[in-house]
Structure formats: C-alpha cells, structure tokens
XYZ file of C-alpha atoms in Angstrom:
386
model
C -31.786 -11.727 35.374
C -29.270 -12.778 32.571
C -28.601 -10.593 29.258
C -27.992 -12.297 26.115
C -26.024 -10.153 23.393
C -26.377 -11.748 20.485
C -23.800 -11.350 17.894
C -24.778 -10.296 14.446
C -22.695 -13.309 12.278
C -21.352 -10.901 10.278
C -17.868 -11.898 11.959
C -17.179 -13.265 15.189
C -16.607 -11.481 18.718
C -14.066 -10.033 19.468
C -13.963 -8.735 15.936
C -10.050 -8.667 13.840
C -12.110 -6.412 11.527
C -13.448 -3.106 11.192
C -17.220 -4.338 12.600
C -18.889 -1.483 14.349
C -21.800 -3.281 15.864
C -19.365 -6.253 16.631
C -17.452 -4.097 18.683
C -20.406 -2.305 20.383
C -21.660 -5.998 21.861
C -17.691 -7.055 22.920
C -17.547 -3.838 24.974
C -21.037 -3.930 26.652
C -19.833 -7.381 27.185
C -16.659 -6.606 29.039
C -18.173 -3.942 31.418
C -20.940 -6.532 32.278
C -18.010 -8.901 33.106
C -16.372 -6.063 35.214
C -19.175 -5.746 37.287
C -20.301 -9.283 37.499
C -23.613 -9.085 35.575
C -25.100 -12.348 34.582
C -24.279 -12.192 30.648
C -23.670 -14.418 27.359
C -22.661 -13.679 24.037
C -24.687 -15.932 21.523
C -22.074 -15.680 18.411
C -21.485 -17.404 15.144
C -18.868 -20.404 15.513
C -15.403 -19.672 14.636
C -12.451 -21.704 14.703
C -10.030 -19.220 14.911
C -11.872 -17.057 17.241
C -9.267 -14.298 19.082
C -8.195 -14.782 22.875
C -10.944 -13.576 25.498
C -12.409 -14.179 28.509
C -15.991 -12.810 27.467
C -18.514 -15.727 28.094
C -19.374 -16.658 24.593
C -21.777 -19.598 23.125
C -21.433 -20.148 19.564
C -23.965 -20.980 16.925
C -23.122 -23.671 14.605
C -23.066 -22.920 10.666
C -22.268 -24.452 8.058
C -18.051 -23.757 7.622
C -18.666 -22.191 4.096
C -20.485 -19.602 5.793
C -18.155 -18.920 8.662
C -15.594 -16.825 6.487
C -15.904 -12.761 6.733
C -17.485 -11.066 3.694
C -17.679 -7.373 3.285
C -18.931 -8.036 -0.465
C -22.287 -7.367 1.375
C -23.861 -9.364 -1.891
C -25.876 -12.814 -2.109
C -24.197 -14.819 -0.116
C -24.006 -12.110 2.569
C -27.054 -11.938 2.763
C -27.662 -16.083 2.698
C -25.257 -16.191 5.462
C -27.179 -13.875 7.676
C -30.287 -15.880 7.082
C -28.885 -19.607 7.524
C -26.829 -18.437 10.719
C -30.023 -16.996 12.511
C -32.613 -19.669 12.043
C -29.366 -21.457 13.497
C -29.422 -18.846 16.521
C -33.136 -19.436 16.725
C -33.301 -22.689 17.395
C -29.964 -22.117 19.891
C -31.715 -19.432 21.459
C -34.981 -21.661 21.742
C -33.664 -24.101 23.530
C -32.120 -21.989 26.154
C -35.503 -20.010 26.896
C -37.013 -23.059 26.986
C -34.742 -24.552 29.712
C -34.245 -21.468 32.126
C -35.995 -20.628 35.297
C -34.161 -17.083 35.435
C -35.586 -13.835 33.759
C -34.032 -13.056 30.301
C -33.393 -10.381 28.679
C -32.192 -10.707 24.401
C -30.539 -8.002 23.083
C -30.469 -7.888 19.598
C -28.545 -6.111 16.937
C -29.171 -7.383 13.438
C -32.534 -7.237 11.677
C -32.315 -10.896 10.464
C -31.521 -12.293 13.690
C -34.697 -10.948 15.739
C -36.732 -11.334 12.871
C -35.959 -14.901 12.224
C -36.220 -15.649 15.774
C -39.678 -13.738 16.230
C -40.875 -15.884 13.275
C -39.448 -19.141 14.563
C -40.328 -19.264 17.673
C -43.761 -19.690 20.077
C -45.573 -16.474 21.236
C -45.472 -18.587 24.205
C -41.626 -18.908 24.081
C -40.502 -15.363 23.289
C -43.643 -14.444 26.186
C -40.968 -15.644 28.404
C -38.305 -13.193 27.856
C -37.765 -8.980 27.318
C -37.043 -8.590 23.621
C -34.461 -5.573 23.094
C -33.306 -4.274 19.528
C -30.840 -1.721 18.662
C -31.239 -0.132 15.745
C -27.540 0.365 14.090
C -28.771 1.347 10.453
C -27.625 4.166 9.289
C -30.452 4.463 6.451
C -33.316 5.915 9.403
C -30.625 9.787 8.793
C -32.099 9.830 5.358
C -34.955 12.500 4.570
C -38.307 10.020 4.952
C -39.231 10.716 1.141
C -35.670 9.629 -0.009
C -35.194 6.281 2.646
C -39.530 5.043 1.973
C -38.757 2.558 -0.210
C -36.065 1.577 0.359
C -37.297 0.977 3.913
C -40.302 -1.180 2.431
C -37.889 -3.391 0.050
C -35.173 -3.859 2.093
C -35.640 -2.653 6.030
C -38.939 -4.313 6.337
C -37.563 -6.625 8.997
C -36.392 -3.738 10.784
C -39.599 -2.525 11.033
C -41.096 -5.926 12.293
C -38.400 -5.680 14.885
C -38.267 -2.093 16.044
C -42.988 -2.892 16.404
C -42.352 -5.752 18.184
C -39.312 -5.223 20.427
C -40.358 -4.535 24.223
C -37.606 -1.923 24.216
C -35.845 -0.234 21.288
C -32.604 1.873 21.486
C -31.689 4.056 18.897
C -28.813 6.454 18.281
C -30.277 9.241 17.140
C -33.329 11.404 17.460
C -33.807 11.052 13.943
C -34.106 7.750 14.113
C -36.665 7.979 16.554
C -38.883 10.737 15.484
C -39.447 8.384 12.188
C -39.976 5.476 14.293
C -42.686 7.354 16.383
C -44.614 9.306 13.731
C -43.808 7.260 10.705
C -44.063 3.819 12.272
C -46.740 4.458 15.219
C -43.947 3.261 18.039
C -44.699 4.196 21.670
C -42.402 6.737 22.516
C -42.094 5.271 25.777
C -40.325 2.184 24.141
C -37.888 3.957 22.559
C -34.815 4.884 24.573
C -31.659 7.038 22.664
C -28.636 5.914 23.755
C -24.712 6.476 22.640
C -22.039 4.014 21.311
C -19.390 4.411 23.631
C -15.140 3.912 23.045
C -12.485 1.769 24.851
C -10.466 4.933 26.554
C -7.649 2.319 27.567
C -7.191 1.166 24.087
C -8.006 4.988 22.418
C -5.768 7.452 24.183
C -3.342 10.238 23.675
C 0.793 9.371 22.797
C 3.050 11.577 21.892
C 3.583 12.686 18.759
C 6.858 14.739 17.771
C 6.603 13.915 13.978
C 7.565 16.188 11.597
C 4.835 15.052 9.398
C 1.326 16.037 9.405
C -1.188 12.899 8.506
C -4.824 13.540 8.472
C -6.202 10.123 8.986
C -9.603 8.713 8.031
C -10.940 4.811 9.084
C -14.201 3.071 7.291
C -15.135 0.907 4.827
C -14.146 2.283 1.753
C -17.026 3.365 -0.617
C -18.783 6.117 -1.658
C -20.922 6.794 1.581
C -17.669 7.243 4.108
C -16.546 10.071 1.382
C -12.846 9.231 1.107
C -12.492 10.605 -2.627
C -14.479 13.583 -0.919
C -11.548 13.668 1.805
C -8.448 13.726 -0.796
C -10.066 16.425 -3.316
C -10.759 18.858 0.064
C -6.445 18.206 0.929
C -5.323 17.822 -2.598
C -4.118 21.728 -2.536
C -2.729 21.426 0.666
C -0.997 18.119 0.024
C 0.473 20.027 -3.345
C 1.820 22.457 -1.307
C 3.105 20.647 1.763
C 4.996 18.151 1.051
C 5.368 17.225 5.174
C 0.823 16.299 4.837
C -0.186 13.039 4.467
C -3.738 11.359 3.687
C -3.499 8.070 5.044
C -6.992 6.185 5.265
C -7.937 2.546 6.407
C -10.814 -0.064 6.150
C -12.689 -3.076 3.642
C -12.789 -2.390 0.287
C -17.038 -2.728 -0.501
C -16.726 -0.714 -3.571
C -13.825 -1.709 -6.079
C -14.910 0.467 -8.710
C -15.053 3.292 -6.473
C -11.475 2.462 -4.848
C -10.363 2.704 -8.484
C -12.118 6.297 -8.718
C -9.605 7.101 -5.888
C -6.670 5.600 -7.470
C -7.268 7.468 -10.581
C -7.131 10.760 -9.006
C -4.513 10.531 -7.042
C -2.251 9.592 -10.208
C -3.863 12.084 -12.162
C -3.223 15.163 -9.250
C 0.130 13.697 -8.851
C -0.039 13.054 -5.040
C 0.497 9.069 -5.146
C 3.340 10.505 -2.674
C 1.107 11.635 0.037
C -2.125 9.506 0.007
C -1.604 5.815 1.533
C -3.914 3.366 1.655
C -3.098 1.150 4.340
C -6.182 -1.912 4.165
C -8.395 -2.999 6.583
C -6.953 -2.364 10.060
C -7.913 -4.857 13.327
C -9.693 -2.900 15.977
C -7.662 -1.947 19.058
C -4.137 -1.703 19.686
C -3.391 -1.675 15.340
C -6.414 0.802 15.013
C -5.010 2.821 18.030
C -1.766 3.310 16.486
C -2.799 4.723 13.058
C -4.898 7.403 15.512
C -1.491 8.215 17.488
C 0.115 8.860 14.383
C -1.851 11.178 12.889
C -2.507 14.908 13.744
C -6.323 15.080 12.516
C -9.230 12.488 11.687
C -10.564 13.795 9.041
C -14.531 11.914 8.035
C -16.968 14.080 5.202
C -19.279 10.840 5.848
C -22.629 11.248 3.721
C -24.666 9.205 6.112
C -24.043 7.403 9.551
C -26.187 6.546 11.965
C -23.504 7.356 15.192
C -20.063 7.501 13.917
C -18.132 5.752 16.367
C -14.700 6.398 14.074
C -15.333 9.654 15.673
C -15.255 9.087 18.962
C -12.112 6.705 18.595
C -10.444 9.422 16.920
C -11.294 12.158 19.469
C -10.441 9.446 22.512
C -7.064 9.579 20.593
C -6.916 13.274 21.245
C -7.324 13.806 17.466
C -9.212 17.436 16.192
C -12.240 15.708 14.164
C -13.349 17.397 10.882
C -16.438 16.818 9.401
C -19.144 18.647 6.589
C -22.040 16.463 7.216
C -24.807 18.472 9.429
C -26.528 15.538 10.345
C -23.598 14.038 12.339
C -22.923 17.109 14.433
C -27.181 16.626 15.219
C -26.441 13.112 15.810
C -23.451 13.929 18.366
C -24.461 16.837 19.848
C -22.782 16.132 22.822
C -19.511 16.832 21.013
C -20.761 19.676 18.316
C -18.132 22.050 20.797
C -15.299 20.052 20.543
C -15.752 19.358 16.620
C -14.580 21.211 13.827
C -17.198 21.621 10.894
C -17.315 23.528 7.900
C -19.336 24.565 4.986
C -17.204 25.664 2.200
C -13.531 26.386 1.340
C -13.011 29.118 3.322
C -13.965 27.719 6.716
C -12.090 24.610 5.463
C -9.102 26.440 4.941
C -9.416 27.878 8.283
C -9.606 24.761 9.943
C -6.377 23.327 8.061
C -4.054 27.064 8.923
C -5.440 27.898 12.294
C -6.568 24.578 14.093
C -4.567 21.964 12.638
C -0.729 23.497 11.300
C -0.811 25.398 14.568
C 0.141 23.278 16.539
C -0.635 25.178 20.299
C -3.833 25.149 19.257
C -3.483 22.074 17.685
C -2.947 20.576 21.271
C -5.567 22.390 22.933
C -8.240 21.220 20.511
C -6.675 17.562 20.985
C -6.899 18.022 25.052
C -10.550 19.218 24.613
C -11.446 16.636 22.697
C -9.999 13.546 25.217
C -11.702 15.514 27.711
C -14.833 15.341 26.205
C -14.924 11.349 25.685
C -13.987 10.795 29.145
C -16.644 12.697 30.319
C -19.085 11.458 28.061
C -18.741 8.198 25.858
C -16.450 5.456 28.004
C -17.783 2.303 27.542
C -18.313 2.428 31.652
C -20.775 5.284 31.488
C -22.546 3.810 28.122
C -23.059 0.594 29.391
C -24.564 1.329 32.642
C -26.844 3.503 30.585
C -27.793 0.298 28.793
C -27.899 -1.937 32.689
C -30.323 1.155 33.620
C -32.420 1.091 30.768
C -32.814 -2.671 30.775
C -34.007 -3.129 34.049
C-alpha cells in the first residue's frame, strides 16, 4: 500500500511559516519515513523549498501563485483553486499508472473537492479517499456556524460525505457531522495532532524576567488584545513581566487595536511583538524563553500551539471551555479560569512561584510524552488507515 499526503498549497512542506496543517502532514511524513512506510508528499512547487529528505512530488503552478499569502482574500482563494485542479490532474495520472493499493490523504477542502469533481468514479474507485477535517468553524454552536457552513464550507461537506474515512479532532466536530450531516459513525475516526518532542523540549531558564508568551496568527479569533488587557495590571506592576507574542498579521486593523492600547496603558515597555516566527528550532526558542504560554483563543479546532508550548514544559493558560473539551487528555495539566479571581490565582500561585512553577512545567512535558509525540499520533493514523 502507498499513502499520499497531499499538501494543502497554502505554502510548501516543510513549512518556514506558522502553517498548522502544513506541519501536521511534514511530521506524519517523517515517522512514515522512520519506519519505512511506502509514502509521498504531493506539494505545491517551490523553488526555494527548505532542506529535507521527506519524499516530495511537486505540483506545478503558475509562479505568481507560488508566493505565501496569509491575506486569506481573492487571490487566496484563486490560488487554492488553480493549484488543485493542478494536483488533480497530477494525482490522476499517478492512480492511473499504479498497480499498488493507494491510499490519499487529504487536508484541504479545495483539494479533495476539486479532485472528486475532476476525476472518473472509475479512477478515484481505485483508491481509499481519507480527509481530515482541520476547520476550526465545526466548535461553533450549529445555529451560529449553518450558514456559514452552506456559503462557504460546502466543499467540506462534499468531502467529509464522500471520504471513505474521515478524521476529525474533536467530538464536536463529529457529533455535527453524524447528526447534522447523516455521516456513518463508523467512518469517522477522532484522532490528535501530535508535537515534535525533539524540537519542543524543556531548557533551562534562570531569567530574571517573567515572559508569558503567546504564538498564532494575529487577529481577533487567537485573542491577543484579550491576552494583554488580562496582564495589563500585572505588567503595571511588575516591571520584570513581559507579553511577548508571535505569528502573520491577517488582521491589520485589529493589530492596530493592539498597538493603540498598549500606548494608551503605557506598557509599550513590556509587550513585544516579535512577527511571524519559522516553525522548529526559532519557534522552540521563544517557548524556552518564556515562563507561561498564555492562549484565550475564541475558537480552534485542536490547538496545537498548546501542545508545543506544554512539550516546552510551559504552564498553559486558557478561558475558552471548548478547548479544555477538545483536549481533554490534558484538562489536568492545564490551567483555566473563569474570571479575575481565578486568573489572579493562576498568575500569584502557579506562575510567580516558581517551585510550583516547575512542577506544573514537569507535569506538563510529562503529559505530551505520554500522549501527543508525533510517534504515538502517527501510528494512530498507520492503524486507522489500514
């Protein structure tokens, strides 16, 4: 049998940006090479792809379309479309050629769909479909997400009905799928993103200062303005805290939000904004520098930030209920409040003591070694595929 990933075209593999789903198909990718599965990466051409070893076929695009954009506008959207009737026709021919068993993993919308639509039934009867649904918009109460499911998710739907296996990463996700959408439960498998525990691990950290760090795109869904009113006291009366947060800017306007109140609070001093961060070893560092990840996301689908951060040995704060249902795994080893109070709790007793400090931080390493290496997810993935 041989597994084709197949990359999104949102930015090549590996990815030198913050790409979630990117980074979800490099890793599967590497533990298949590990242990000598027969894999390929179907990916959008690039140029000036980054060193690896991964077996990778590229898709050919026009080169105006090969650039990243996190603008997520028209063109975005034109790019996703031109570079999977591309992958179509790629994938196509390879079907048609092969005497092995194939499985297609998919993790866009666009890229299945166009496929599905482009292809034979006699063509795609020849190989397992698989689609992972990475959309965070499935956490959203069903009367809030309906239409916006029918304008702009209907090829999700088409996708998730006509997949021969769909993973999800939630049970939200797939209660909706099976009693909104009709989906055989028996199709539908949950599984968990997983985190690189070479490249996320504990150093040690003797600083003086105290940096609550938060990575994502920046806009009004990851929360950051959320983050910085929540420590502006603290920051006002500590001058040894520090907000530092990373990622794309989607939203200017709201960036500017942020800007404005940190001038008008007067803690330009302690909030840095340090841009868009590459994955790995520069991402790892930011996590060894700080003492908590701090993420009051509205709406994610997994949260792999959170993970990362925890991998790090970083105490995780979060306010959104939904993402200690999503990883419930780690709802133990996570520190959540509600209001002020427990907030303020958090910040004097978990995080500026630093004994317990540590102890939450060796909890929390333990946790993702148990639980979310890449190793153990993948083979979850090998298991479920065959």
């Amino acid at each position: 049998m041989k597994i084709i990933e197949v990359g999104t075209g949102y930015t090549s593999i590996p990815a030198n940006m913050g790409a979630a789903t990117e980074i979800v198909v490099e890793e599967l990718a590497k533990v298949f090479e590990k242990e000598k599965v027969n894999y390929e990466i179907f990916d959008i051409k690039d140029e000036n792809r980054q060193d690896t070893n991964l077996r990778i076929r590229e898709v050919c695009v026009p080169k105006c379309f090969r650039k990243k954009d996190v603008s997520l506008g028209l063109m975005h959207k034109l790019k996703r479309v031109i570079y999977s009737i591309s992958l179509a026709r790629v994938l196509k021919k390879e079907i048609k050629n092969s005497n092995e068993e194939i499985t297609v993993h998919f993790h866009n919308q666009y890229n299945m769909f166009f496929f599905c639509k482009l292809t034979s039934k006699k063509i795609r009867k020849k190989v397992k479909l698989i689609y992972t649904v990475h959309s965070y918009i499935w956490n959203g109460k069903w009367e809030d997400i309906e239409n916006t499911i029918k304008k702009k998710y209907f090829q999700e739907v088409f996708c998730v009905k006509n997949s021969d296996k769909v993973f999800v990463l939630n049970n939200i996700t797939r209660d909706y799928f099976i009693n909104k959408l009709g989906v055989n439960s028996n199709r539908i498998v949950k599984i968990d993103n997983g985190v690189n525990t070479e490249i996320y691990k504990t150093e040690e950290n003797n600083s003086d200062e105290i940096i609550f760090f938060q990575s994502g795109s920046i806009c009004d869904r990851k929360n950051q303005l959320g983050a910085i009113k929540m420590l502006s006291k603290y920051l006002k009366e500590n001058k040894k805290l520090k907000y530092v947060y990373a990622g794309g800017i989607i939203d200017q306007e709201y960036k500017n939000k942020i800007d404005e109140y940190i001038k008008n609070n007067n803690i330009y001093e302690q909030v840095e904004y340090v841009g868009e961060l590459k994955p790995g070893k520069e991402l790892a560092e930011y996590y060894n520098k700080a003492k908590a990840f701090i993420f009051l996301s509205k709406q994610e689908s997994f949260g792999m930030v959170i993970i990362e951060a925890m991998s790090a040995g970083l105490p995780v704060i979060v306010n959104n209920k939904d993402i200690m249902t999503i990883m419930n795994r780690l709802k133990d080893n996570i520190l959540f409040f509600e209001n002020e109070d427990e907030f303020e709790n958090i910040i004097n007793i978990d995080i500026l003591d630093e004994k317990n400090r540590q102890k939450i931080s060796k909890k929390s390493r333990e946790c993702i070694e148990k639980c979310y290496s890449w190793e153990i997810i993948a083979k979850e993935y090998l298991k479920s595929i065959d």
